[in-house]
Amino acid sequence: MSEEILKVEDLRTYFYSYTKEAFIRSVDSVSFSIRKGEVLGIVGESGCGKSVAAQSILGLITDGPGIISGNIFLTRNDKTVNLLDGLSDYASIRTKRKAILEISKDISGWLKRSESLMKGIRGKVISMIFQNPKSALNPFITVGDQISESIMLHKGIQAKKEAMAIASKWLERVQIDSPSMRLYDYPHGLSGGMCQRVMIAMALSSEPSLLIADEPTTGLDVTIQTKIVELLKKLREELALTILLITHDMNVIMQLADRIAVMYGGRIVEYGLKKEIMDSNSFIRHPYTIALLNSIPTIGEIKAKERLRAIKGDVPDTITLYRGCRFYERCTLKNDRIKKRCKEAEPEMIEIGTGHYMRCWLAE
Amino acid sequence: MGQGTICAAGWQSNPPNPPLLKGGKGGIIDFYWEIDMSDTILDVINLKKYFYHSAGLFSFLKKEKSIIPAVDDVSFYLKEKEILGLVGESGCGKTTVGKLILRLIEPTDGRIIFNGMDMQNLQKSELRKVRSQMQMIFQDLDAALNPRMKVKDILKEAITVYEDLDYYQVNKRIAELMNQVNLKKSKLGNYPDELSGGEKRRVGIARVLAVKPKLIIADEPTSALDVSIQAQVINLLRDLQEKLGLSYLFISHDLRLVELISNKVAVMYMGRIVEMGLSDRIAHKPMHPYTNILWSSLTEGGDKVISPGLSWQVFDFERPVTGCRFHPRCEVFKSRGNPKECIDLQNEPKLTQIGASHYVACHFPLL
Ligand SMILES: Nc1ncnc2c1ncn2[C@@H]1O[C@H](COP(=O)(O)OP(=O)(O)OP(=O)(O)O)[C@@H](O)[C@H]1O
Ligand SMILES: Nc1ncnc2c1ncn2[C@@H]1O[C@H](COP(=O)(O)OP(=O)(O)O)[C@@H](O)[C@H]1O
Ligand code: SF4
Ligand code: SF4
Ligand SMILES: [Mg+2]
Ligand SMILES: [Mg+2]
């Protein structure tokens, strides 16, 4: 087994909703780890906390309560640092029977500490492809300037001309047409898919050890998507790149991920090797994972123009949580034997096979 | 385009012999639609949009600008209650077509006839009215949602742009809209930041429905959403289309969704429509080599694999292509031993009718 490059333990990221006067538990006690050179995929419906988890790792959560506890260990050259080290001194949480009563936080102290922890790491050791490329790019700076600035900052290159040449190479690698011309474009002159590829080029240009890719291929058509997937595969070999891949596209997960974490309502509900989680013959899988996979339309259904199978109901808001399983309302697999338990107690993470974990009473 | 004599209304009442329309630079439109124009809601004729691009610092020395022909002579029509899917690679000009139709940007050339009215000749007040009948769902989830406004106020604003309603009517309409897009009333007090992706998309759809449009241009309405929410949004769009008798121009890169939802599909390549026809035909009996590549990349089981033979090159507006713009990537071109028709500068294949409502722009269509 190669070493773990990132280990997230009991991460909790909560927000406060002023309109509802309540706490939102976007990420609620999440733990996972990524080994060097591995691709870990996080899947789940929108709103389940995937992006917030990713932003937490990069120290990008600045609002309100934000990250309130947990550890994020980053290992590099045999040295391990905790990216949340000492932050708990700036926040405290008061709960009563699982309900959050109060979170108090010294925001400025927190931010200062967080910035000093992330210095030299964000954008260099860990870089991120954001879900919304249009808002992640600066509209007033040309694409070439944005990428070359990042290259100069993170790769220690002094000459602007050299940095521009590297930027152009990266644009070519992500299949941007006429890269030398596009360097002088502002983001608004690019199509949605092009902005996304520019983001990818920028994130990769610093040749990070860990790449967090939040929906890197959504909005791209099949041909370019395939190219991006191929590019990521290739970089993984060339640069020993480790990837935390967040996506709802099962095809991308199938092609890239080694292990998968399925998230629901701020929790990881299933975690294990891709081949076990995605294998439809697999002995046991989480009802949510099954529902998620079922909502991908088959070719036959498309031909027959059938109504798509959505998972009935909405993702729970993580404000009002009941005692039981978070998927209870929407779960179609709960049977009479366990129904009562499902409603009354939340299942713990149970190991059901080597390295395969699941949070469901069915696994008992 | 200055023919002037043929006004849209005349055109409509004029079957069975539709007049030939002259193109702006003297070219004659290659095809016109089958007679029954009566329920055509949108007619796009020889639409062009060129973006000019000053390439680099020293381009002014060369005294030339590169041209990006983002939309290059595009024609299609859309009937009432019909869904036309528009597919093609990223950057091929889909969004630009949508924006041109709504006149969010000015065309370089070409005509857009909506509901019998030529958009070019409309007075300001008329344009305003027409605008309320066409709406766009933007690719970017956040584009239409002001982050400082609550859902309720976003909807209220949209409802009252074109209609003067009292407090009671507005609230009734808000409730109706929330119901139509399956959103819980409790979300009315939320700011966009407090919504999930799927909820944002549904608020975006409610906002568009608020002005009671006839035509909706949906630009990648599901691409930012995950599968299960995608299914919800697609089901919703289909239901609304049936219930309210809407027409959609459905722009997407997801071929499966396009096939599922559309009656007709137009395939774009580098600013031009290369094939158009009924969705089943396009998906299962494509005639243009590019369409064939697109759909064959979807194999049973849902895996997307690019067919091994496909030569994949960077598709490039800068590098001039002579003749058919697809030839550098075309398998047929290669297998036929580089026929000269395909690289003849004077003879770029034009979109021509080749079967019932099936149009292809290729010298050697697949049969
Ligand atoms: N304001 C602009 N200035 C210059 N070029 C532009 C502008 N808007 C679009 N373009 C160019 O026009 C071409 C088509 O862009 P468009 O946004 O229509 O693509 P698209 O087909 O919608 O792609 P995607 O699927 O990636 O959204 C691209 O090459 C783009 O860079
Ligand atoms: N800055 C914020 N303030 C309040 N709530 C937030 C904030 N950012 C995210 N959330 C909430 O956290 C939840 C998870 O969001 P996110 O991680 O973006 O979901 P996804 O899994 O789709 O990436 C959502 O309910 C969202 O509304
Ligand atoms: S614990 Fe019960 S309700 Fe929850 S997923 Fe398992 S079977 Fe369904
Ligand atoms: S005209 Fe020639 S090059 Fe173009 S698509 Fe047809 S066969 Fe291929
Ligand atoms: Mg997200
Ligand atoms: Mg677009």
mmCIF file of N, CA and C and ligand atoms in Angstrom, chain A residues 286-287 325 327-328 331 333-334 338 342 347 359-362, ligand 3:
data_model
loop_
_atom_site.group_PDB
_atom_site.id
_atom_site.type_symbol
_atom_site.label_atom_id
_atom_site.label_comp_id
_atom_site.label_asym_id
_atom_site.label_seq_id
_atom_site.Cartn_x
_atom_site.Cartn_y
_atom_site.Cartn_z
ATOM 1 N N HIS A 286 -25.649 -0.049 -0.955
ATOM 2 C CA HIS A 286 -26.537 0.868 -0.251
ATOM 3 C C HIS A 286 -27.748 1.233 -1.114
ATOM 4 N N PRO A 287 -28.939 1.272 -0.517
ATOM 5 C CA PRO A 287 -30.134 1.607 -1.299
ATOM 6 C C PRO A 287 -30.003 2.937 -2.056
ATOM 7 N N CYS A 325 -32.457 7.082 9.886
ATOM 8 C CA CYS A 325 -31.609 7.132 8.702
ATOM 9 C C CYS A 325 -31.981 8.339 7.856
ATOM 10 N N PHE A 327 -31.835 8.734 4.774
ATOM 11 C CA PHE A 327 -32.430 8.398 3.485
ATOM 12 C C PHE A 327 -33.828 7.798 3.669
ATOM 13 N N TYR A 328 -34.292 7.715 4.924
ATOM 14 C CA TYR A 328 -35.519 7.003 5.247
ATOM 15 C C TYR A 328 -36.690 7.345 4.327
ATOM 16 N N CYS A 331 -36.217 6.022 0.757
ATOM 17 C CA CYS A 331 -35.695 4.673 0.578
ATOM 18 C C CYS A 331 -36.808 3.703 0.203
ATOM 19 N N LEU A 333 -36.118 0.423 -0.270
ATOM 20 C CA LEU A 333 -35.661 -0.923 0.053
ATOM 21 C C LEU A 333 -35.801 -1.285 1.537
ATOM 22 N N LYS A 334 -36.278 -0.343 2.323
ATOM 23 C CA LYS A 334 -36.427 -0.676 3.741
ATOM 24 C C LYS A 334 -37.552 -1.707 3.867
ATOM 25 N N ILE A 338 -36.638 -4.231 9.260
ATOM 26 C CA ILE A 338 -35.786 -3.182 9.813
ATOM 27 C C ILE A 338 -36.428 -1.801 9.846
ATOM 28 N N CYS A 342 -34.860 1.732 11.077
ATOM 29 C CA CYS A 342 -34.488 2.777 10.129
ATOM 30 C C CYS A 342 -35.030 4.122 10.579
ATOM 31 N N PRO A 347 -28.067 4.414 11.218
ATOM 32 C CA PRO A 347 -27.075 3.338 11.209
ATOM 33 C C PRO A 347 -25.652 3.900 11.242
ATOM 34 N N ARG A 359 -23.488 2.502 5.471
ATOM 35 C CA ARG A 359 -24.261 3.018 6.579
ATOM 36 C C ARG A 359 -25.719 2.657 6.338
ATOM 37 N N CYS A 360 -26.116 1.445 6.700
ATOM 38 C CA CYS A 360 -27.495 1.024 6.423
ATOM 39 C C CYS A 360 -27.794 -0.187 7.300
ATOM 40 N N TRP A 361 -29.009 -0.230 7.825
ATOM 41 C CA TRP A 361 -29.383 -1.354 8.682
ATOM 42 C C TRP A 361 -29.431 -2.675 7.924
ATOM 43 N N LEU A 362 -29.611 -2.597 6.621
ATOM 44 C CA LEU A 362 -29.625 -3.828 5.822
ATOM 45 C C LEU A 362 -28.309 -4.592 5.939
HETATM 46 S S1 SF4 C 3 -31.054 2.252 6.938
HETATM 47 FE FE1 SF4 C 3 -33.107 1.711 6.277
HETATM 48 S S2 SF4 C 3 -33.943 3.610 5.410
HETATM 49 FE FE2 SF4 C 3 -31.740 3.848 5.575
HETATM 50 S S3 SF4 C 3 -30.979 3.249 3.589
HETATM 51 FE FE3 SF4 C 3 -30.869 1.442 4.884
HETATM 52 S S4 SF4 C 3 -32.805 0.396 4.525
HETATM 53 FE FE4 SF4 C 3 -33.059 2.470 3.714
#
